[in-house]
């Protein structure tokens, strides 16, 4: 058991994490399947859950699949595909009403496990592989999602900046894969990909609700009775990438508004004891409406339509996103770099410190109000190998002064400047 209240164990080749609580009227179930990001497998892996949600051996038609959820008192089912560090994660989610609130012959938790077990391990097969019509439709779904990124220029610029900055690392890959690879995916080779994905994935199953670790373990063995012997574990090995020079990339597309994105490298990651200082650094620099980027670039100088920063603690990367007039490129780069220098110089006001602490404290406190947020927070621990409660993180944040933020700032190095601009000459 950790200080986050979760009980941890293993069964049927997966790691199990249970938080027994009467605080919610529902059961929150999350199943994470993680594999290393890889050029050859990223696209089929992304496509697999789209096909799995179309039908199972028990509920082969998509309408039957949905009707089954209705029978479970309108249980929610969904999935996400994203990346954490250099891993591609597929997350399945279910939320089901607690048995004590309905007149149900069967345990709804058990029924939900049966359903999720079916989705993951008993997909609908025709002639020994996935149903061709499902594969064809879902290939189009993924293609459209990838095209939507290109059409949303702010998202596109953010992705391209990461692609350029991490061009020699798996992290450059988008978790939904690559459009060019979709053509070559057939029902047969996708089914083979699915089998090796399921066999190789690190599986973490979470349940939050009025249950016990013993009950969950029984249900896992009954409904996910896989033959995996090894649960596997995420590698939390991290090698900071040295920045030798700042690369600048300019790309021209048909855009009205320029997108200026920058990538930073830091040696601080989620598992470090100084993680809280990196959170504070990002918050003061560009994470919130009171941050230096927002106030100085957008409000004082009116140089940007938007300006903010993000920090990925699993990868040790900071990113800056801004939308500017193309003619203001030079000015915008200068003023953003000035804010980076201000952080390194430790020019941080008491007000910036207190406002940022309040924002982080609120975000961390709100985690307790949502079962899925609690699950997500604990999953960060599984990936990073760092056991840290929200309360401990809040206490660490509260204790940080300008000097500690300055020390964090010294680790953030500008690596890449990416500018997406219009094709028309100004």
One Martini backbone bead per residue (centre of mass of N, CA, C, O) as a GRO file, in nm:
protein
  426
    1UNK     BB    1   0.098   0.034   0.020
    2UNK     BB    2   0.040   0.367  -0.021
    3UNK     BB    3   0.012   0.716   0.043
    4UNK     BB    4  -0.250   0.703  -0.168
    5UNK     BB    5  -0.422   0.419  -0.085
    6UNK     BB    6  -0.308   0.205  -0.260
    7UNK     BB    7  -0.328  -0.125  -0.365
    8UNK     BB    8  -0.072  -0.367  -0.449
    9UNK     BB    9  -0.057  -0.605  -0.728
   10UNK     BB   10  -0.076  -0.942  -0.878
   11UNK     BB   11  -0.241  -1.064  -1.191
   12UNK     BB   12  -0.247  -1.210  -1.489
   13UNK     BB   13   0.007  -1.019  -1.583
   14UNK     BB   14  -0.084  -0.783  -1.381
   15UNK     BB   15  -0.119  -0.477  -1.240
   16UNK     BB   16  -0.270  -0.392  -0.921
   17UNK     BB   17  -0.499  -0.111  -0.827
   18UNK     BB   18  -0.653  -0.034  -0.508
   19UNK     BB   19  -0.928   0.188  -0.394
   20UNK     BB   20  -1.094   0.182  -0.109
   21UNK     BB   21  -1.422   0.347  -0.135
   22UNK     BB   22  -1.720   0.563  -0.040
   23UNK     BB   23  -1.699   0.846  -0.205
   24UNK     BB   24  -1.834   0.694  -0.448
   25UNK     BB   25  -2.102   0.589  -0.676
   26UNK     BB   26  -1.863   0.461  -0.832
   27UNK     BB   27  -1.672   0.282  -1.060
   28UNK     BB   28  -1.328   0.306  -1.136
   29UNK     BB   29  -1.181   0.200  -1.449
   30UNK     BB   30  -0.833   0.126  -1.537
   31UNK     BB   31  -0.646   0.047  -1.841
   32UNK     BB   32  -0.303   0.002  -1.894
   33UNK     BB   33  -0.102   0.003  -2.205
   34UNK     BB   34   0.254  -0.032  -2.235
   35UNK     BB   35   0.487   0.084  -2.489
   36UNK     BB   36   0.734   0.143  -2.677
   37UNK     BB   37   0.826   0.371  -2.885
   38UNK     BB   38   0.774   0.283  -3.241
   39UNK     BB   39   0.787   0.306  -3.572
   40UNK     BB   40   0.660   0.012  -3.644
   41UNK     BB   41   0.411   0.018  -3.402
   42UNK     BB   42   0.249   0.286  -3.354
   43UNK     BB   43   0.007   0.254  -3.554
   44UNK     BB   44  -0.120  -0.020  -3.483
   45UNK     BB   45  -0.153   0.042  -3.179
   46UNK     BB   46  -0.351   0.281  -3.223
   47UNK     BB   47  -0.572   0.109  -3.383
   48UNK     BB   48  -0.669  -0.120  -3.198
   49UNK     BB   49  -0.886   0.021  -3.004
   50UNK     BB   50  -1.079   0.099  -3.236
   51UNK     BB   51  -1.147  -0.201  -3.304
   52UNK     BB   52  -1.226  -0.312  -3.020
   53UNK     BB   53  -1.486  -0.107  -2.992
   54UNK     BB   54  -1.677  -0.256  -3.213
   55UNK     BB   55  -1.619  -0.568  -3.108
   56UNK     BB   56  -1.699  -0.892  -2.986
   57UNK     BB   57  -1.758  -1.215  -2.949
   58UNK     BB   58  -2.023  -1.147  -2.782
   59UNK     BB   59  -2.034  -0.837  -2.933
   60UNK     BB   60  -2.008  -0.797  -3.266
   61UNK     BB   61  -2.188  -0.557  -3.267
   62UNK     BB   62  -2.192  -0.227  -3.203
   63UNK     BB   63  -2.483  -0.219  -3.089
   64UNK     BB   64  -2.441  -0.443  -2.876
   65UNK     BB   65  -2.213  -0.307  -2.727
   66UNK     BB   66  -2.388  -0.060  -2.639
   67UNK     BB   67  -2.623  -0.213  -2.505
   68UNK     BB   68  -2.456  -0.335  -2.279
   69UNK     BB   69  -2.399  -0.066  -2.136
   70UNK     BB   70  -2.696  -0.005  -2.079
   71UNK     BB   71  -2.745  -0.258  -1.900
   72UNK     BB   72  -2.517  -0.117  -1.708
   73UNK     BB   73  -2.649   0.157  -1.639
   74UNK     BB   74  -2.475   0.336  -1.831
   75UNK     BB   75  -2.196   0.271  -1.886
   76UNK     BB   76  -1.874   0.380  -1.921
   77UNK     BB   77  -1.675   0.400  -2.234
   78UNK     BB   78  -1.316   0.435  -2.304
   79UNK     BB   79  -1.032   0.589  -2.485
   80UNK     BB   80  -0.668   0.630  -2.501
   81UNK     BB   81  -0.386   0.787  -2.682
   82UNK     BB   82  -0.051   0.817  -2.553
   83UNK     BB   83   0.232   0.983  -2.403
   84UNK     BB   84   0.508   0.872  -2.179
   85UNK     BB   85   0.756   0.961  -2.276
   86UNK     BB   86   0.880   0.661  -2.445
   87UNK     BB   87   0.565   0.591  -2.428
   88UNK     BB   88   0.286   0.401  -2.530
   89UNK     BB   89  -0.056   0.466  -2.434
   90UNK     BB   90  -0.330   0.260  -2.346
   91UNK     BB   91  -0.660   0.368  -2.232
   92UNK     BB   92  -0.907   0.220  -2.040
   93UNK     BB   93  -1.252   0.312  -1.956
   94UNK     BB   94  -1.468   0.271  -1.661
   95UNK     BB   95  -1.808   0.353  -1.547
   96UNK     BB   96  -1.987   0.232  -1.259
   97UNK     BB   97  -2.234   0.169  -1.072
   98UNK     BB   98  -2.307   0.107  -0.762
   99UNK     BB   99  -2.481  -0.159  -0.644
  100UNK     BB  100  -2.631  -0.008  -0.396
  101UNK     BB  101  -2.806   0.185  -0.618
  102UNK     BB  102  -2.915  -0.093  -0.738
  103UNK     BB  103  -3.119  -0.347  -0.898
  104UNK     BB  104  -2.898  -0.618  -0.911
  105UNK     BB  105  -2.814  -0.941  -0.968
  106UNK     BB  106  -2.546  -0.846  -1.052
  107UNK     BB  107  -2.233  -0.750  -1.040
  108UNK     BB  108  -2.118  -0.465  -1.187
  109UNK     BB  109  -1.819  -0.513  -1.157
  110UNK     BB  110  -1.814  -0.792  -1.287
  111UNK     BB  111  -1.944  -0.706  -1.557
  112UNK     BB  112  -1.723  -0.503  -1.632
  113UNK     BB  113  -1.494  -0.706  -1.642
  114UNK     BB  114  -1.614  -0.881  -1.861
  115UNK     BB  115  -1.617  -0.662  -2.074
  116UNK     BB  116  -1.315  -0.575  -2.069
  117UNK     BB  117  -1.201  -0.856  -2.119
  118UNK     BB  118  -1.329  -0.887  -2.396
  119UNK     BB  119  -1.204  -0.645  -2.539
  120UNK     BB  120  -0.902  -0.737  -2.494
  121UNK     BB  121  -0.926  -1.084  -2.540
  122UNK     BB  122  -1.223  -1.098  -2.730
  123UNK     BB  123  -1.225  -1.041  -3.024
  124UNK     BB  124  -1.346  -1.003  -3.326
  125UNK     BB  125  -1.350  -1.276  -3.562
  126UNK     BB  126  -1.246  -1.341  -3.912
  127UNK     BB  127  -1.063  -1.578  -4.028
  128UNK     BB  128  -0.840  -1.510  -3.790
  129UNK     BB  129  -0.933  -1.200  -3.799
  130UNK     BB  130  -1.023  -0.907  -3.841
  131UNK     BB  131  -1.273  -0.719  -3.939
  132UNK     BB  132  -1.253  -0.550  -4.229
  133UNK     BB  133  -1.462  -0.316  -4.185
  134UNK     BB  134  -1.340  -0.214  -3.919
  135UNK     BB  135  -1.057  -0.148  -4.019
  136UNK     BB  136  -1.135   0.051  -4.244
  137UNK     BB  137  -1.289   0.259  -4.068
  138UNK     BB  138  -1.060   0.308  -3.847
  139UNK     BB  139  -0.846   0.410  -4.036
  140UNK     BB  140  -1.006   0.668  -4.102
  141UNK     BB  141  -1.025   0.780  -3.819
  142UNK     BB  142  -0.719   0.817  -3.779
  143UNK     BB  143  -0.664   0.990  -4.023
  144UNK     BB  144  -0.847   1.228  -3.934
  145UNK     BB  145  -0.697   1.288  -3.672
  146UNK     BB  146  -0.426   1.357  -3.812
  147UNK     BB  147  -0.543   1.581  -3.997
  148UNK     BB  148  -0.648   1.769  -3.768
  149UNK     BB  149  -0.366   1.864  -3.684
  150UNK     BB  150  -0.293   2.012  -3.947
  151UNK     BB  151  -0.550   2.206  -3.930
  152UNK     BB  152  -0.430   2.268  -3.643
  153UNK     BB  153  -0.180   2.489  -3.615
  154UNK     BB  154  -0.108   2.481  -3.315
  155UNK     BB  155  -0.071   2.175  -3.295
  156UNK     BB  156   0.125   2.139  -3.526
  157UNK     BB  157   0.355   2.314  -3.411
  158UNK     BB  158   0.396   2.153  -3.153
  159UNK     BB  159   0.471   1.885  -3.295
  160UNK     BB  160   0.706   1.991  -3.476
  161UNK     BB  161   0.891   2.080  -3.251
  162UNK     BB  162   0.928   1.796  -3.129
  163UNK     BB  163   1.029   1.654  -3.384
  164UNK     BB  164   1.286   1.829  -3.411
  165UNK     BB  165   1.406   1.801  -3.124
  166UNK     BB  166   1.342   1.460  -3.135
  167UNK     BB  167   1.467   1.323  -3.405
  168UNK     BB  168   1.644   1.083  -3.225
  169UNK     BB  169   1.364   1.012  -3.082
  170UNK     BB  170   1.073   0.855  -2.999
  171UNK     BB  171   0.917   1.125  -2.909
  172UNK     BB  172   0.851   1.226  -3.205
  173UNK     BB  173   0.614   1.051  -3.195
  174UNK     BB  174   0.293   0.998  -3.252
  175UNK     BB  175   0.054   0.814  -3.082
  176UNK     BB  176  -0.125   0.778  -3.365
  177UNK     BB  177   0.097   0.801  -3.570
  178UNK     BB  178   0.120   0.738  -3.933
  179UNK     BB  179  -0.030   0.792  -4.225
  180UNK     BB  180   0.155   0.617  -4.419
  181UNK     BB  181   0.094   0.337  -4.251
  182UNK     BB  182  -0.213   0.271  -4.298
  183UNK     BB  183  -0.226   0.131  -4.577
  184UNK     BB  184  -0.061  -0.143  -4.474
  185UNK     BB  185  -0.313  -0.221  -4.308
  186UNK     BB  186  -0.442  -0.530  -4.209
  187UNK     BB  187  -0.631  -0.761  -4.055
  188UNK     BB  188  -0.389  -0.953  -4.021
  189UNK     BB  189  -0.151  -0.765  -3.922
  190UNK     BB  190  -0.317  -0.644  -3.687
  191UNK     BB  191  -0.358  -0.904  -3.525
  192UNK     BB  192  -0.057  -0.954  -3.478
  193UNK     BB  193  -0.004  -0.686  -3.335
  194UNK     BB  194  -0.201  -0.730  -3.104
  195UNK     BB  195  -0.063  -0.983  -2.983
  196UNK     BB  196   0.216  -0.848  -2.928
  197UNK     BB  197   0.112  -0.616  -2.761
  198UNK     BB  198  -0.026  -0.782  -2.532
  199UNK     BB  199   0.235  -0.943  -2.459
  200UNK     BB  200   0.429  -0.669  -2.414
  201UNK     BB  201   0.264  -0.519  -2.225
  202UNK     BB  202   0.210  -0.299  -1.969
  203UNK     BB  203  -0.018  -0.380  -1.706
  204UNK     BB  204  -0.265  -0.154  -1.558
  205UNK     BB  205  -0.502  -0.195  -1.292
  206UNK     BB  206  -0.779   0.012  -1.193
  207UNK     BB  207  -0.960   0.065  -0.872
  208UNK     BB  208  -1.235   0.277  -0.767
  209UNK     BB  209  -1.409   0.179  -0.466
  210UNK     BB  210  -1.647  -0.051  -0.324
  211UNK     BB  211  -1.383  -0.253  -0.250
  212UNK     BB  212  -1.136  -0.515  -0.290
  213UNK     BB  213  -0.844  -0.663  -0.365
  214UNK     BB  214  -0.959  -0.953  -0.366
  215UNK     BB  215  -1.189  -0.913  -0.566
  216UNK     BB  216  -1.021  -0.806  -0.803
  217UNK     BB  217  -0.835  -1.048  -0.835
  218UNK     BB  218  -1.057  -1.250  -0.910
  219UNK     BB  219  -1.161  -1.097  -1.162
  220UNK     BB  220  -0.901  -1.102  -1.320
  221UNK     BB  221  -0.867  -1.411  -1.337
  222UNK     BB  222  -1.144  -1.457  -1.482
  223UNK     BB  223  -1.122  -1.212  -1.728
  224UNK     BB  224  -0.771  -1.212  -1.763
  225UNK     BB  225  -0.658  -1.510  -1.828
  226UNK     BB  226  -0.361  -1.494  -1.886
  227UNK     BB  227  -0.013  -1.610  -1.988
  228UNK     BB  228   0.129  -1.407  -1.830
  229UNK     BB  229   0.413  -1.387  -1.613
  230UNK     BB  230   0.517  -1.101  -1.685
  231UNK     BB  231   0.462  -0.764  -1.601
  232UNK     BB  232   0.667  -0.569  -1.587
  233UNK     BB  233   0.841  -0.244  -1.647
  234UNK     BB  234   0.930   0.070  -1.619
  235UNK     BB  235   1.169   0.278  -1.736
  236UNK     BB  236   1.354   0.534  -1.537
  237UNK     BB  237   1.561   0.599  -1.731
  238UNK     BB  238   1.769   0.905  -1.750
  239UNK     BB  239   1.904   1.110  -2.020
  240UNK     BB  240   2.027   1.393  -2.062
  241UNK     BB  241   2.021   1.641  -2.310
  242UNK     BB  242   2.248   1.811  -2.470
  243UNK     BB  243   2.306   2.158  -2.544
  244UNK     BB  244   2.488   2.316  -2.807
  245UNK     BB  245   2.251   2.433  -2.994
  246UNK     BB  246   2.031   2.645  -3.149
  247UNK     BB  247   1.757   2.558  -3.335
  248UNK     BB  248   1.619   2.676  -3.654
  249UNK     BB  249   1.276   2.654  -3.777
  250UNK     BB  250   1.120   2.707  -4.096
  251UNK     BB  251   0.770   2.714  -4.194
  252UNK     BB  252   0.552   2.698  -4.482
  253UNK     BB  253   0.210   2.802  -4.479
  254UNK     BB  254  -0.139   2.845  -4.484
  255UNK     BB  255  -0.121   3.125  -4.281
  256UNK     BB  256  -0.215   3.404  -4.087
  257UNK     BB  257  -0.070   3.294  -3.829
  258UNK     BB  258   0.192   3.277  -3.644
  259UNK     BB  259   0.404   3.006  -3.507
  260UNK     BB  260   0.573   3.010  -3.194
  261UNK     BB  261   0.809   2.759  -3.102
  262UNK     BB  262   0.961   2.605  -2.808
  263UNK     BB  263   1.245   2.413  -2.686
  264UNK     BB  264   1.326   2.248  -2.378
  265UNK     BB  265   1.580   2.142  -2.150
  266UNK     BB  266   1.588   1.906  -1.870
  267UNK     BB  267   1.699   1.725  -1.573
  268UNK     BB  268   1.409   1.737  -1.467
  269UNK     BB  269   1.197   1.497  -1.317
  270UNK     BB  270   0.948   1.328  -1.160
  271UNK     BB  271   1.167   1.158  -0.974
  272UNK     BB  272   1.260   1.408  -0.854
  273UNK     BB  273   1.303   1.609  -0.572
  274UNK     BB  274   1.283   1.881  -0.776
  275UNK     BB  275   1.006   1.883  -0.924
  276UNK     BB  276   0.862   2.126  -0.785
  277UNK     BB  277   1.050   2.344  -0.915
  278UNK     BB  278   0.954   2.293  -1.209
  279UNK     BB  279   0.662   2.368  -1.162
  280UNK     BB  280   0.722   2.657  -1.072
  281UNK     BB  281   0.870   2.750  -1.318
  282UNK     BB  282   0.639   2.708  -1.523
  283UNK     BB  283   0.427   2.884  -1.378
  284UNK     BB  284   0.589   3.155  -1.391
  285UNK     BB  285   0.661   3.157  -1.694
  286UNK     BB  286   0.370   2.997  -1.858
  287UNK     BB  287   0.117   2.835  -1.708
  288UNK     BB  288  -0.031   3.117  -1.644
  289UNK     BB  289  -0.197   3.426  -1.649
  290UNK     BB  290   0.049   3.547  -1.450
  291UNK     BB  291   0.273   3.502  -1.632
  292UNK     BB  292   0.537   3.622  -1.805
  293UNK     BB  293   0.443   3.562  -2.090
  294UNK     BB  294   0.158   3.678  -2.076
  295UNK     BB  295   0.226   3.964  -1.968
  296UNK     BB  296   0.471   4.049  -2.169
  297UNK     BB  297   0.386   3.939  -2.457
  298UNK     BB  298   0.074   4.001  -2.457
  299UNK     BB  299   0.008   4.259  -2.283
  300UNK     BB  300   0.242   4.472  -2.297
  301UNK     BB  301   0.331   4.412  -2.621
  302UNK     BB  302   0.124   4.276  -2.815
  303UNK     BB  303   0.264   4.002  -2.969
  304UNK     BB  304   0.030   3.795  -2.875
  305UNK     BB  305  -0.245   3.584  -2.873
  306UNK     BB  306  -0.056   3.363  -2.745
  307UNK     BB  307   0.114   3.254  -2.424
  308UNK     BB  308   0.293   2.954  -2.329
  309UNK     BB  309   0.367   2.677  -2.102
  310UNK     BB  310   0.527   2.351  -2.074
  311UNK     BB  311   0.566   2.041  -1.872
  312UNK     BB  312   0.753   1.731  -1.905
  313UNK     BB  313   0.831   1.506  -1.647
  314UNK     BB  314   0.899   1.239  -1.827
  315UNK     BB  315   1.118   1.405  -2.036
  316UNK     BB  316   1.250   1.687  -1.984
  317UNK     BB  317   1.033   1.913  -2.105
  318UNK     BB  318   0.992   2.230  -2.258
  319UNK     BB  319   0.722   2.448  -2.379
  320UNK     BB  320   0.643   2.697  -2.631
  321UNK     BB  321   0.346   2.892  -2.702
  322UNK     BB  322   0.271   3.099  -3.000
  323UNK     BB  323   0.086   3.378  -3.147
  324UNK     BB  324   0.186   3.563  -3.443
  325UNK     BB  325   0.309   3.800  -3.626
  326UNK     BB  326   0.543   3.765  -3.860
  327UNK     BB  327   0.680   4.056  -3.820
  328UNK     BB  328   0.732   3.977  -3.491
  329UNK     BB  329   0.946   3.759  -3.456
  330UNK     BB  330   1.204   3.895  -3.341
  331UNK     BB  331   1.068   4.029  -3.097
  332UNK     BB  332   0.950   3.771  -2.968
  333UNK     BB  333   1.211   3.618  -2.922
  334UNK     BB  334   1.345   3.828  -2.740
  335UNK     BB  335   1.125   3.837  -2.511
  336UNK     BB  336   1.133   3.539  -2.439
  337UNK     BB  337   1.435   3.530  -2.369
  338UNK     BB  338   1.412   3.736  -2.143
  339UNK     BB  339   1.238   3.555  -1.957
  340UNK     BB  340   1.450   3.334  -1.927
  341UNK     BB  341   1.661   3.523  -1.795
  342UNK     BB  342   1.494   3.611  -1.552
  343UNK     BB  343   1.483   3.330  -1.428
  344UNK     BB  344   1.796   3.288  -1.405
  345UNK     BB  345   1.821   3.559  -1.221
  346UNK     BB  346   1.572   3.555  -1.008
  347UNK     BB  347   1.324   3.742  -1.119
  348UNK     BB  348   1.107   3.700  -0.850
  349UNK     BB  349   0.815   3.747  -0.712
  350UNK     BB  350   0.603   3.708  -0.451
  351UNK     BB  351   0.350   3.701  -0.624
  352UNK     BB  352   0.436   3.479  -0.819
  353UNK     BB  353   0.471   3.267  -0.603
  354UNK     BB  354   0.184   3.272  -0.469
  355UNK     BB  355   0.011   3.226  -0.725
  356UNK     BB  356   0.142   2.957  -0.810
  357UNK     BB  357   0.086   2.797  -0.555
  358UNK     BB  358  -0.222   2.821  -0.569
  359UNK     BB  359  -0.260   2.674  -0.840
  360UNK     BB  360  -0.124   2.404  -0.764
  361UNK     BB  361  -0.288   2.344  -0.512
  362UNK     BB  362  -0.563   2.326  -0.650
  363UNK     BB  363  -0.498   2.100  -0.852
  364UNK     BB  364  -0.411   1.888  -0.634
  365UNK     BB  365  -0.673   1.894  -0.461
  366UNK     BB  366  -0.876   1.806  -0.696
  367UNK     BB  367  -0.795   1.507  -0.726
  368UNK     BB  368  -0.982   1.397  -0.485
  369UNK     BB  369  -1.261   1.444  -0.664
  370UNK     BB  370  -1.127   1.223  -0.868
  371UNK     BB  371  -1.078   0.906  -0.958
  372UNK     BB  372  -0.916   0.946  -1.229
  373UNK     BB  373  -0.704   1.141  -1.110
  374UNK     BB  374  -0.592   0.943  -0.901
  375UNK     BB  375  -0.501   0.737  -1.105
  376UNK     BB  376  -0.314   0.918  -1.272
  377UNK     BB  377  -0.121   0.988  -1.041
  378UNK     BB  378  -0.031   0.694  -0.979
  379UNK     BB  379   0.074   0.627  -1.264
  380UNK     BB  380   0.317   0.812  -1.250
  381UNK     BB  381   0.456   0.627  -1.045
  382UNK     BB  382   0.486   0.376  -1.226
  383UNK     BB  383   0.667   0.516  -1.441
  384UNK     BB  384   0.886   0.659  -1.237
  385UNK     BB  385   0.919   0.526  -0.935
  386UNK     BB  386   0.761   0.754  -0.765
  387UNK     BB  387   0.673   0.812  -0.428
  388UNK     BB  388   0.402   1.057  -0.423
  389UNK     BB  389   0.201   1.267  -0.279
  390UNK     BB  390   0.002   1.536  -0.297
  391UNK     BB  391   0.080   1.646  -0.018
  392UNK     BB  392   0.386   1.645  -0.058
  393UNK     BB  393   0.385   1.833  -0.305
  394UNK     BB  394   0.257   2.074  -0.168
  395UNK     BB  395   0.477   2.109   0.049
  396UNK     BB  396   0.708   2.157  -0.149
  397UNK     BB  397   0.593   2.404  -0.290
  398UNK     BB  398   0.560   2.589  -0.034
  399UNK     BB  399   0.892   2.586   0.023
  400UNK     BB  400   0.943   2.768  -0.223
  401UNK     BB  401   1.180   2.983  -0.358
  402UNK     BB  402   1.356   3.180  -0.571
  403UNK     BB  403   1.618   3.009  -0.559
  404UNK     BB  404   1.494   2.738  -0.653
  405UNK     BB  405   1.390   2.845  -0.924
  406UNK     BB  406   1.665   2.932  -1.030
  407UNK     BB  407   1.788   2.647  -1.027
  408UNK     BB  408   1.588   2.535  -1.232
  409UNK     BB  409   1.645   2.739  -1.464
  410UNK     BB  410   1.942   2.635  -1.514
  411UNK     BB  411   1.824   2.358  -1.653
  412UNK     BB  412   1.688   2.534  -1.874
  413UNK     BB  413   1.732   2.475  -2.226
  414UNK     BB  414   1.756   2.600  -2.524
  415UNK     BB  415   1.700   2.418  -2.843
  416UNK     BB  416   1.423   2.514  -3.006
  417UNK     BB  417   1.310   2.693  -3.302
  418UNK     BB  418   0.971   2.729  -3.419
  419UNK     BB  419   0.837   2.849  -3.743
  420UNK     BB  420   0.512   2.930  -3.854
  421UNK     BB  421   0.440   3.050  -4.180
  422UNK     BB  422   0.349   3.223  -4.440
  423UNK     BB  423   0.362   3.240  -4.796
  424UNK     BB  424   0.319   3.524  -4.785
  425UNK     BB  425   0.444   3.817  -4.838
  426UNK     BB  426   0.482   4.104  -4.641
   0.00000   0.00000   0.00000
